[in-house]
């Protein structure tokens, strides 16, 4: 499938960003019912799913080229957004292999991988890259293997090492995050890095999720959806840059809310890695304004109900307090009060 990329989009300052009709219809809308609460919402990451975003191992869409440029900008200003601890080198090569093979398989018109024993040639047409290198020899690439390939991938990635019956976040490329810091979290265990999340610890969500992940098998990846809201189509909502984007939360008005307030959905994927026995965690971020989403009537209706009834602790954690009522007043126009059926 040929994707028509939009290379001039921006995710800062003038925010030249919008979703085409097709991009709205493929959006991974996260609510299967009219209410939302945390759960261990993990399912097999197989082809198929309610929209086209679930068809590839690593989904690429019209925003790919612009998102890679945005990542390069963030890294130029803050190289510590990519950190990999030294013992994770086997996991770096695992990641490079997995992403290259998957992209070449799922999008052959855009990406190609030619392998001659250890000598590999990688072609990335949308970004105009062609490199030959020796698999296993980092000196033959312009960056370490994990940074090399995640600079060419949409979404954030973290690398988990498995030891002592736990997972440790010992690496990552994190430039499009919903208000958490890789530099702060690096080296933490599963429960430690989830420390700030309300309610889910008491519900046993993290105990069960960790037990499940420790048994994750090679070749059987899983996925889950997470969501929050972001003012403006801004990818880099990091704690490091809070002074830049935090004040945006006060700029939502009745006039601008439909186009300015975005639902931010993370399609999260987890892959067991073959050599390192680590886990690759992909966090693929999708942004759509609430007016774009409301073009699909059942989504507008459902978003209204989910936001109306959200638990106050989740509202506070996700930072929705300042504009939730304005969003509700706007979305009420899309809610005819009719009952909805379960499913996206
Ligand atoms: C939030 C990382 C897997 C459930 C978070 C946060 C981070 C994170 C950094 C933000 C915490 C903060 O506020 O500082 C990861 C990593 C994973 C992983 C690296 C890879 C192993 C999972 C899994 C679940 C899960 C498998 C399944 C239940 C959640 C939930 C939140 C959260 C419910 C709160 C999100 C929100 O309300 O916006 N995670 N996570 N995570 N995580 Fe994970």
mmCIF file of C-alpha atoms and ligand atoms in Angstrom:
data_model
loop_
_atom_site.group_PDB
_atom_site.id
_atom_site.type_symbol
_atom_site.label_atom_id
_atom_site.label_comp_id
_atom_site.label_asym_id
_atom_site.label_seq_id
_atom_site.Cartn_x
_atom_site.Cartn_y
_atom_site.Cartn_z
ATOM 1 C CA UNK A 1 0.000 0.000 0.000
ATOM 2 C CA UNK A 2 1.426 3.378 -1.005
ATOM 3 C CA UNK A 3 1.141 6.027 1.665
ATOM 4 C CA UNK A 4 0.963 9.691 0.706
ATOM 5 C CA UNK A 5 3.256 11.308 3.269
ATOM 6 C CA UNK A 6 2.824 14.890 4.482
ATOM 7 C CA UNK A 7 6.439 15.955 5.026
ATOM 8 C CA UNK A 8 5.645 19.611 5.810
ATOM 9 C CA UNK A 9 3.662 18.904 8.954
ATOM 10 C CA UNK A 10 4.913 20.363 12.236
ATOM 11 C CA UNK A 11 4.240 19.419 15.861
ATOM 12 C CA UNK A 12 5.345 22.697 17.467
ATOM 13 C CA UNK A 13 5.034 26.472 16.999
ATOM 14 C CA UNK A 14 2.716 26.819 13.962
ATOM 15 C CA UNK A 15 1.297 23.258 14.328
ATOM 16 C CA UNK A 16 0.782 22.481 10.652
ATOM 17 C CA UNK A 17 -0.952 19.161 11.292
ATOM 18 C CA UNK A 18 -4.250 17.545 10.351
ATOM 19 C CA UNK A 19 -5.642 14.102 9.694
ATOM 20 C CA UNK A 20 -6.963 13.201 6.245
ATOM 21 C CA UNK A 21 -10.355 11.485 6.015
ATOM 22 C CA UNK A 22 -8.540 8.162 5.713
ATOM 23 C CA UNK A 23 -6.385 8.900 8.759
ATOM 24 C CA UNK A 24 -9.485 9.663 10.853
ATOM 25 C CA UNK A 25 -11.090 6.372 9.824
ATOM 26 C CA UNK A 26 -7.939 4.372 10.695
ATOM 27 C CA UNK A 27 -7.557 6.071 14.105
ATOM 28 C CA UNK A 28 -7.218 3.535 16.954
ATOM 29 C CA UNK A 29 -10.182 4.847 18.933
ATOM 30 C CA UNK A 30 -9.605 3.444 22.434
ATOM 31 C CA UNK A 31 -13.070 3.140 23.968
ATOM 32 C CA UNK A 32 -15.028 -0.074 23.444
ATOM 33 C CA UNK A 33 -17.774 1.108 25.805
ATOM 34 C CA UNK A 34 -19.166 4.372 27.150
ATOM 35 C CA UNK A 35 -16.982 4.367 30.276
ATOM 36 C CA UNK A 36 -13.294 3.932 31.011
ATOM 37 C CA UNK A 37 -11.274 2.492 33.888
ATOM 38 C CA UNK A 38 -7.802 0.943 34.024
ATOM 39 C CA UNK A 39 -7.590 -2.797 33.373
ATOM 40 C CA UNK A 40 -5.055 -5.326 32.077
ATOM 41 C CA UNK A 41 -6.257 -4.634 28.550
ATOM 42 C CA UNK A 42 -3.660 -6.776 26.767
ATOM 43 C CA UNK A 43 -4.484 -8.743 23.592
ATOM 44 C CA UNK A 44 -2.407 -10.602 20.974
ATOM 45 C CA UNK A 45 -0.770 -8.224 18.496
ATOM 46 C CA UNK A 46 -2.024 -10.006 15.393
ATOM 47 C CA UNK A 47 -3.094 -8.484 12.094
ATOM 48 C CA UNK A 48 -6.687 -7.446 12.307
ATOM 49 C CA UNK A 49 -8.412 -5.140 14.698
ATOM 50 C CA UNK A 50 -11.092 -2.526 14.485
ATOM 51 C CA UNK A 51 -9.147 -0.141 12.202
ATOM 52 C CA UNK A 52 -6.265 -0.212 9.735
ATOM 53 C CA UNK A 53 -3.819 1.000 12.415
ATOM 54 C CA UNK A 54 -3.759 -2.589 13.734
ATOM 55 C CA UNK A 55 -2.646 -4.244 10.474
ATOM 56 C CA UNK A 56 1.166 -4.007 10.676
ATOM 57 C CA UNK A 57 3.689 -4.956 13.361
ATOM 58 C CA UNK A 58 4.851 -1.297 13.363
ATOM 59 C CA UNK A 59 2.208 0.982 11.904
ATOM 60 C CA UNK A 60 3.318 3.707 9.476
ATOM 61 C CA UNK A 61 0.934 6.446 8.330
ATOM 62 C CA UNK A 62 0.816 9.781 6.512
ATOM 63 C CA UNK A 63 2.619 11.548 9.403
ATOM 64 C CA UNK A 64 5.723 9.296 9.248
ATOM 65 C CA UNK A 65 8.193 11.618 7.524
ATOM 66 C CA UNK A 66 7.218 14.663 9.592
ATOM 67 C CA UNK A 67 7.392 12.677 12.832
ATOM 68 C CA UNK A 68 10.921 11.470 12.057
ATOM 69 C CA UNK A 69 11.974 15.086 11.464
ATOM 70 C CA UNK A 70 10.376 16.121 14.768
ATOM 71 C CA UNK A 71 12.322 13.343 16.534
ATOM 72 C CA UNK A 72 15.592 14.572 15.012
ATOM 73 C CA UNK A 73 14.807 18.110 16.265
ATOM 74 C CA UNK A 74 14.177 16.894 19.816
ATOM 75 C CA UNK A 75 17.399 14.852 19.814
ATOM 76 C CA UNK A 76 19.380 17.824 18.538
ATOM 77 C CA UNK A 77 18.194 19.853 21.542
ATOM 78 C CA UNK A 78 18.354 17.000 24.072
ATOM 79 C CA UNK A 79 20.458 13.938 23.144
ATOM 80 C CA UNK A 80 19.469 12.266 26.457
ATOM 81 C CA UNK A 81 16.075 11.370 25.008
ATOM 82 C CA UNK A 82 17.859 8.287 23.714
ATOM 83 C CA UNK A 83 19.590 6.280 26.442
ATOM 84 C CA UNK A 84 20.662 2.636 26.278
ATOM 85 C CA UNK A 85 22.669 1.059 29.100
ATOM 86 C CA UNK A 86 25.809 -0.780 27.944
ATOM 87 C CA UNK A 87 24.583 -4.331 28.715
ATOM 88 C CA UNK A 88 21.684 -3.872 26.278
ATOM 89 C CA UNK A 89 23.756 -4.129 23.069
ATOM 90 C CA UNK A 90 22.262 -7.556 22.103
ATOM 91 C CA UNK A 91 18.775 -6.048 22.587
ATOM 92 C CA UNK A 92 19.785 -3.142 20.326
ATOM 93 C CA UNK A 93 20.548 -5.545 17.457
ATOM 94 C CA UNK A 94 17.367 -7.516 18.188
ATOM 95 C CA UNK A 95 15.387 -4.286 17.812
ATOM 96 C CA UNK A 96 17.100 -3.262 14.603
ATOM 97 C CA UNK A 97 16.421 -6.667 13.073
ATOM 98 C CA UNK A 98 12.788 -6.775 14.188
ATOM 99 C CA UNK A 99 11.916 -3.284 12.948
ATOM 100 C CA UNK A 100 13.788 -3.610 9.641
ATOM 101 C CA UNK A 101 12.281 -7.016 8.859
ATOM 102 C CA UNK A 102 8.780 -5.896 9.822
ATOM 103 C CA UNK A 103 8.831 -2.633 7.856
ATOM 104 C CA UNK A 104 10.294 -4.357 4.773
ATOM 105 C CA UNK A 105 7.611 -7.045 5.019
ATOM 106 C CA UNK A 106 4.657 -4.755 5.699
ATOM 107 C CA UNK A 107 5.616 -1.831 3.398
ATOM 108 C CA UNK A 108 7.796 -3.288 0.581
ATOM 109 C CA UNK A 109 7.268 -0.231 -1.636
ATOM 110 C CA UNK A 110 8.827 2.029 1.013
ATOM 111 C CA UNK A 111 11.431 -0.136 2.821
ATOM 112 C CA UNK A 112 13.809 -2.888 1.716
ATOM 113 C CA UNK A 113 16.273 -5.107 3.515
ATOM 114 C CA UNK A 114 18.871 -7.146 1.597
ATOM 115 C CA UNK A 115 20.921 -9.629 3.656
ATOM 116 C CA UNK A 116 24.110 -11.314 2.531
ATOM 117 C CA UNK A 117 25.165 -13.220 5.665
ATOM 118 C CA UNK A 118 26.238 -10.449 8.101
ATOM 119 C CA UNK A 119 26.368 -7.757 5.395
ATOM 120 C CA UNK A 120 22.987 -6.002 5.325
ATOM 121 C CA UNK A 121 21.724 -3.209 3.098
ATOM 122 C CA UNK A 122 18.794 -1.136 4.323
ATOM 123 C CA UNK A 123 16.774 1.130 2.072
ATOM 124 C CA UNK A 124 14.294 3.638 3.497
ATOM 125 C CA UNK A 125 12.755 5.455 0.525
ATOM 126 C CA UNK A 126 10.520 7.984 2.375
ATOM 127 C CA UNK A 127 13.570 9.316 4.276
ATOM 128 C CA UNK A 128 16.021 8.857 1.373
ATOM 129 C CA UNK A 129 18.353 6.516 3.294
ATOM 130 C CA UNK A 130 20.398 3.636 1.930
ATOM 131 C CA UNK A 131 23.083 2.126 4.193
ATOM 132 C CA UNK A 132 25.167 -1.042 4.104
ATOM 133 C CA UNK A 133 26.528 -2.335 7.402
ATOM 134 C CA UNK A 134 27.782 -5.439 9.170
ATOM 135 C CA UNK A 135 25.103 -6.862 11.473
ATOM 136 C CA UNK A 136 26.723 -7.105 14.926
ATOM 137 C CA UNK A 137 29.346 -4.399 14.324
ATOM 138 C CA UNK A 138 28.089 -1.020 15.605
ATOM 139 C CA UNK A 139 31.046 0.847 14.083
ATOM 140 C CA UNK A 140 29.566 0.245 10.623
ATOM 141 C CA UNK A 141 26.437 2.350 11.375
ATOM 142 C CA UNK A 142 26.175 6.140 11.834
ATOM 143 C CA UNK A 143 24.519 5.648 15.274
ATOM 144 C CA UNK A 144 24.277 2.712 17.689
ATOM 145 C CA UNK A 145 21.793 0.196 16.233
ATOM 146 C CA UNK A 146 18.836 1.073 18.491
ATOM 147 C CA UNK A 147 19.158 4.810 17.865
ATOM 148 C CA UNK A 148 19.766 4.203 14.154
ATOM 149 C CA UNK A 149 16.524 2.306 13.624
ATOM 150 C CA UNK A 150 14.284 4.201 16.052
ATOM 151 C CA UNK A 151 15.228 7.491 14.373
ATOM 152 C CA UNK A 152 13.460 5.931 11.374
ATOM 153 C CA UNK A 153 10.422 4.581 13.234
ATOM 154 C CA UNK A 154 7.191 6.284 14.265
ATOM 155 C CA UNK A 155 6.504 6.327 17.997
ATOM 156 C CA UNK A 156 8.632 5.878 21.108
ATOM 157 C CA UNK A 157 10.403 2.691 22.133
ATOM 158 C CA UNK A 158 11.784 1.370 25.404
ATOM 159 C CA UNK A 159 13.959 -1.673 26.074
ATOM 160 C CA UNK A 160 13.274 -3.824 29.122
ATOM 161 C CA UNK A 161 15.821 -6.210 30.584
ATOM 162 C CA UNK A 162 14.346 -9.233 32.382
ATOM 163 C CA UNK A 163 16.110 -10.329 35.566
ATOM 164 C CA UNK A 164 15.235 -11.148 39.234
ATOM 165 C CA UNK A 165 11.637 -11.870 38.186
ATOM 166 C CA UNK A 166 11.158 -8.268 37.130
ATOM 167 C CA UNK A 167 11.518 -5.916 34.162
ATOM 168 C CA UNK A 168 13.909 -2.963 34.159
ATOM 169 C CA UNK A 169 13.707 -0.108 31.690
ATOM 170 C CA UNK A 170 17.348 -0.136 30.621
ATOM 171 C CA UNK A 171 17.004 1.759 27.373
ATOM 172 C CA UNK A 172 14.743 3.850 25.210
ATOM 173 C CA UNK A 173 14.111 6.426 22.515
ATOM 174 C CA UNK A 174 11.506 8.713 24.014
ATOM 175 C CA UNK A 175 10.722 11.975 22.221
ATOM 176 C CA UNK A 176 6.906 11.857 21.910
ATOM 177 C CA UNK A 177 5.867 11.020 25.452
ATOM 178 C CA UNK A 178 2.833 11.882 27.546
ATOM 179 C CA UNK A 179 4.590 13.636 30.431
ATOM 180 C CA UNK A 180 7.177 11.109 31.646
ATOM 181 C CA UNK A 181 10.935 11.161 31.431
ATOM 182 C CA UNK A 182 13.201 8.367 30.226
ATOM 183 C CA UNK A 183 16.206 9.996 31.856
ATOM 184 C CA UNK A 184 14.356 9.957 35.204
ATOM 185 C CA UNK A 185 12.986 6.406 34.810
ATOM 186 C CA UNK A 186 16.049 4.682 33.320
ATOM 187 C CA UNK A 187 17.048 1.634 35.376
ATOM 188 C CA UNK A 188 13.709 1.474 37.280
ATOM 189 C CA UNK A 189 11.664 -1.713 37.748
ATOM 190 C CA UNK A 190 8.080 -2.245 36.489
ATOM 191 C CA UNK A 191 6.339 -1.101 39.696
ATOM 192 C CA UNK A 192 8.800 1.740 40.263
ATOM 193 C CA UNK A 193 8.283 3.406 36.884
ATOM 194 C CA UNK A 194 4.498 2.979 37.250
ATOM 195 C CA UNK A 195 4.680 4.618 40.707
ATOM 196 C CA UNK A 196 2.732 7.825 39.883
ATOM 197 C CA UNK A 197 -0.277 6.056 38.299
ATOM 198 C CA UNK A 198 -3.387 6.307 40.559
ATOM 199 C CA UNK A 199 -5.765 3.419 41.442
ATOM 200 C CA UNK A 200 -4.124 0.772 39.224
ATOM 201 C CA UNK A 201 -1.678 -0.465 41.894
ATOM 202 C CA UNK A 202 -4.487 -1.057 44.404
ATOM 203 C CA UNK A 203 -6.556 -2.793 41.703
ATOM 204 C CA UNK A 204 -3.734 -5.306 41.146
ATOM 205 C CA UNK A 205 -3.392 -4.211 37.512
ATOM 206 C CA UNK A 206 0.398 -3.890 37.626
ATOM 207 C CA UNK A 207 0.950 -7.182 39.530
ATOM 208 C CA UNK A 208 -1.027 -9.068 36.895
ATOM 209 C CA UNK A 209 0.483 -7.226 33.940
ATOM 210 C CA UNK A 210 4.022 -7.926 35.158
ATOM 211 C CA UNK A 211 3.319 -11.637 35.678
ATOM 212 C CA UNK A 212 1.908 -11.804 32.167
ATOM 213 C CA UNK A 213 4.872 -9.998 30.599
ATOM 214 C CA UNK A 214 7.496 -12.124 32.350
ATOM 215 C CA UNK A 215 6.024 -15.053 30.386
ATOM 216 C CA UNK A 216 5.776 -13.225 27.046
ATOM 217 C CA UNK A 217 6.954 -15.535 24.254
ATOM 218 C CA UNK A 218 9.104 -14.839 21.233
ATOM 219 C CA UNK A 219 6.961 -14.535 18.080
ATOM 220 C CA UNK A 220 3.779 -13.837 20.061
ATOM 221 C CA UNK A 221 3.707 -10.064 20.583
ATOM 222 C CA UNK A 222 0.871 -8.371 22.451
ATOM 223 C CA UNK A 223 -0.675 -4.898 22.413
ATOM 224 C CA UNK A 224 -2.792 -2.552 24.459
ATOM 225 C CA UNK A 225 -4.209 0.959 24.085
ATOM 226 C CA UNK A 226 -3.643 3.871 26.423
ATOM 227 C CA UNK A 227 -4.936 7.434 26.066
ATOM 228 C CA UNK A 228 -4.797 10.963 27.364
ATOM 229 C CA UNK A 229 -5.514 14.421 25.929
ATOM 230 C CA UNK A 230 -3.108 17.017 24.569
ATOM 231 C CA UNK A 231 -3.626 20.681 23.750
ATOM 232 C CA UNK A 232 -2.415 21.293 20.171
ATOM 233 C CA UNK A 233 -1.002 18.447 18.062
ATOM 234 C CA UNK A 234 2.212 18.423 20.072
ATOM 235 C CA UNK A 235 4.234 15.212 20.204
ATOM 236 C CA UNK A 236 6.881 16.274 22.712
ATOM 237 C CA UNK A 237 4.939 16.720 25.951
ATOM 238 C CA UNK A 238 7.879 15.762 28.146
ATOM 239 C CA UNK A 239 8.536 16.891 31.728
ATOM 240 C CA UNK A 240 11.824 18.303 30.398
ATOM 241 C CA UNK A 241 9.848 20.777 28.267
ATOM 242 C CA UNK A 242 6.904 21.359 30.622
ATOM 243 C CA UNK A 243 7.450 25.153 30.671
ATOM 244 C CA UNK A 244 6.831 25.142 26.900
ATOM 245 C CA UNK A 245 3.634 23.071 26.751
ATOM 246 C CA UNK A 246 2.195 23.166 30.306
ATOM 247 C CA UNK A 247 0.684 26.668 29.912
ATOM 248 C CA UNK A 248 -1.183 25.476 26.765
ATOM 249 C CA UNK A 249 -3.699 23.872 29.122
ATOM 250 C CA UNK A 250 -5.004 27.337 30.006
ATOM 251 C CA UNK A 251 -5.604 28.325 26.368
ATOM 252 C CA UNK A 252 -8.658 26.171 25.635
ATOM 253 C CA UNK A 253 -11.806 28.220 25.026
ATOM 254 C CA UNK A 254 -15.323 27.428 23.839
ATOM 255 C CA UNK A 255 -14.366 28.738 20.396
ATOM 256 C CA UNK A 256 -11.151 26.789 19.866
ATOM 257 C CA UNK A 257 -11.730 23.539 21.793
ATOM 258 C CA UNK A 258 -12.918 21.460 18.814
ATOM 259 C CA UNK A 259 -9.763 21.980 16.788
ATOM 260 C CA UNK A 260 -7.209 22.564 19.536
ATOM 261 C CA UNK A 261 -7.931 19.761 22.001
ATOM 262 C CA UNK A 262 -6.618 16.405 20.818
ATOM 263 C CA UNK A 263 -7.248 12.863 21.908
ATOM 264 C CA UNK A 264 -3.821 11.261 22.267
ATOM 265 C CA UNK A 265 -3.872 7.491 21.863
ATOM 266 C CA UNK A 266 -0.918 5.182 22.357
ATOM 267 C CA UNK A 267 -0.984 1.874 20.538
ATOM 268 C CA UNK A 268 1.476 0.015 22.774
ATOM 269 C CA UNK A 269 3.133 -3.174 21.567
ATOM 270 C CA UNK A 270 5.357 -5.644 23.415
ATOM 271 C CA UNK A 271 7.769 -8.014 21.670
ATOM 272 C CA UNK A 272 10.013 -10.640 23.276
ATOM 273 C CA UNK A 273 13.480 -10.283 21.751
ATOM 274 C CA UNK A 274 15.318 -13.415 20.612
ATOM 275 C CA UNK A 275 19.005 -12.970 21.570
ATOM 276 C CA UNK A 276 18.787 -10.757 24.649
ATOM 277 C CA UNK A 277 15.512 -12.168 26.070
ATOM 278 C CA UNK A 278 14.599 -8.512 26.632
ATOM 279 C CA UNK A 279 11.252 -6.938 25.762
ATOM 280 C CA UNK A 280 10.781 -4.163 23.224
ATOM 281 C CA UNK A 281 7.925 -1.809 24.167
ATOM 282 C CA UNK A 282 6.585 0.328 21.320
ATOM 283 C CA UNK A 283 4.472 3.382 22.134
ATOM 284 C CA UNK A 284 2.938 4.551 18.869
ATOM 285 C CA UNK A 285 1.234 7.902 19.406
ATOM 286 C CA UNK A 286 -1.822 9.053 17.421
ATOM 287 C CA UNK A 287 -3.280 12.557 17.660
ATOM 288 C CA UNK A 288 -6.694 13.663 16.427
ATOM 289 C CA UNK A 289 -8.668 16.774 17.367
ATOM 290 C CA UNK A 290 -12.022 16.152 19.011
ATOM 291 C CA UNK A 291 -13.791 17.655 15.987
ATOM 292 C CA UNK A 292 -11.922 15.280 13.668
ATOM 293 C CA UNK A 293 -13.009 12.329 15.823
ATOM 294 C CA UNK A 294 -16.598 13.541 16.044
ATOM 295 C CA UNK A 295 -16.814 13.127 12.252
ATOM 296 C CA UNK A 296 -17.482 9.503 13.231
ATOM 297 C CA UNK A 297 -20.798 10.003 15.090
ATOM 298 C CA UNK A 298 -20.450 7.052 17.477
ATOM 299 C CA UNK A 299 -16.967 8.247 18.513
ATOM 300 C CA UNK A 300 -18.132 11.794 19.281
ATOM 301 C CA UNK A 301 -21.018 10.429 21.329
ATOM 302 C CA UNK A 302 -18.807 7.993 23.219
ATOM 303 C CA UNK A 303 -16.002 10.463 23.929
ATOM 304 C CA UNK A 304 -18.597 12.755 25.511
ATOM 305 C CA UNK A 305 -19.781 9.975 27.839
ATOM 306 C CA UNK A 306 -16.290 8.773 28.781
ATOM 307 C CA UNK A 307 -15.121 12.293 29.671
ATOM 308 C CA UNK A 308 -18.370 13.060 31.506
ATOM 309 C CA UNK A 309 -18.056 10.055 33.812
ATOM 310 C CA UNK A 310 -14.289 9.794 34.235
ATOM 311 C CA UNK A 311 -12.990 9.040 37.759
ATOM 312 C CA UNK A 312 -11.651 12.255 39.390
ATOM 313 C CA UNK A 313 -8.253 10.631 40.093
ATOM 314 C CA UNK A 314 -7.831 9.797 36.396
ATOM 315 C CA UNK A 315 -8.958 13.288 35.425
ATOM 316 C CA UNK A 316 -6.273 14.775 37.679
ATOM 317 C CA UNK A 317 -3.531 12.330 36.625
ATOM 318 C CA UNK A 318 -4.193 12.933 32.936
ATOM 319 C CA UNK A 319 -4.247 16.706 33.510
ATOM 320 C CA UNK A 320 -7.761 17.276 32.132
ATOM 321 C CA UNK A 321 -9.130 19.458 34.958
ATOM 322 C CA UNK A 322 -8.681 22.862 33.374
ATOM 323 C CA UNK A 323 -10.587 22.160 30.176
ATOM 324 C CA UNK A 324 -12.791 19.098 30.763
ATOM 325 C CA UNK A 325 -16.001 21.113 31.256
ATOM 326 C CA UNK A 326 -15.373 23.121 28.077
ATOM 327 C CA UNK A 327 -14.776 19.877 26.157
ATOM 328 C CA UNK A 328 -17.958 18.366 27.612
ATOM 329 C CA UNK A 329 -20.080 21.369 26.624
ATOM 330 C CA UNK A 330 -18.712 21.104 23.081
ATOM 331 C CA UNK A 331 -19.093 17.337 22.789
ATOM 332 C CA UNK A 332 -22.652 17.365 24.181
ATOM 333 C CA UNK A 333 -23.788 18.474 20.710
ATOM 334 C CA UNK A 334 -22.628 15.119 19.335
ATOM 335 C CA UNK A 335 -24.414 13.029 21.966
ATOM 336 C CA UNK A 336 -28.025 12.285 21.034
ATOM 337 C CA UNK A 337 -28.535 10.212 24.189
ATOM 338 C CA UNK A 338 -29.065 7.030 22.195
ATOM 339 C CA UNK A 339 -27.676 3.799 23.688
ATOM 340 C CA UNK A 340 -24.482 2.500 22.046
ATOM 341 C CA UNK A 341 -23.441 -1.071 21.409
ATOM 342 C CA UNK A 342 -20.114 -2.413 22.780
ATOM 343 C CA UNK A 343 -17.120 -2.367 20.405
ATOM 344 C CA UNK A 344 -15.295 0.372 18.504
HETATM 345 C C1 LIG B 1 1.600 4.588 32.621
HETATM 346 C C2 LIG B 1 5.779 2.720 31.061
HETATM 347 C C3 LIG B 1 3.669 -1.537 30.255
HETATM 348 C C4 LIG B 1 -0.365 0.173 32.256
HETATM 349 C C5 LIG B 1 2.932 4.420 32.314
HETATM 350 C C6 LIG B 1 3.952 5.437 32.456
HETATM 351 C C7 LIG B 1 5.103 4.909 32.011
HETATM 352 C C8 LIG B 1 4.842 3.559 31.612
HETATM 353 C C9 LIG B 1 6.468 5.592 31.949
HETATM 354 C C10 LIG B 1 3.751 6.871 33.005
HETATM 355 C C11 LIG B 1 3.995 6.856 34.490
HETATM 356 C C12 LIG B 1 4.158 8.270 35.033
HETATM 357 O O1 LIG B 1 3.133 8.964 35.234
HETATM 358 O O2 LIG B 1 5.307 8.689 35.263
HETATM 359 C C13 LIG B 1 5.556 1.408 30.682
HETATM 360 C C14 LIG B 1 6.558 0.556 30.087
HETATM 361 C C15 LIG B 1 5.981 -0.652 29.872
HETATM 362 C C16 LIG B 1 4.593 -0.541 30.325
HETATM 363 C C17 LIG B 1 8.012 0.943 29.791
HETATM 364 C C18 LIG B 1 6.657 -1.835 29.255
HETATM 365 C C19 LIG B 1 6.869 -2.963 29.827
HETATM 366 C C20 LIG B 1 2.401 -1.451 30.754
HETATM 367 C C21 LIG B 1 1.455 -2.540 30.731
HETATM 368 C C22 LIG B 1 0.323 -2.074 31.303
HETATM 369 C C23 LIG B 1 0.551 -0.675 31.670
HETATM 370 C C24 LIG B 1 1.687 -3.931 30.154
HETATM 371 C C25 LIG B 1 -0.923 -2.906 31.470
HETATM 372 C C26 LIG B 1 -1.821 -2.744 32.362
HETATM 373 C C27 LIG B 1 -0.200 1.528 32.466
HETATM 374 C C28 LIG B 1 -1.255 2.429 32.887
HETATM 375 C C29 LIG B 1 -0.700 3.703 32.969
HETATM 376 C C30 LIG B 1 0.699 3.547 32.628
HETATM 377 C C31 LIG B 1 -2.703 2.045 33.177
HETATM 378 C C32 LIG B 1 -1.425 5.017 33.278
HETATM 379 C C33 LIG B 1 -1.679 5.701 31.947
HETATM 380 C C34 LIG B 1 -2.609 6.885 31.914
HETATM 381 O O3 LIG B 1 -3.604 6.955 32.633
HETATM 382 O O4 LIG B 1 -2.391 7.773 31.052
HETATM 383 N N1 LIG B 1 3.512 3.284 31.810
HETATM 384 N N2 LIG B 1 4.390 0.728 30.809
HETATM 385 N N3 LIG B 1 1.820 -0.350 31.321
HETATM 386 N N4 LIG B 1 0.957 2.232 32.318
HETATM 387 FE FE1 LIG B 1 2.673 1.447 31.600
#
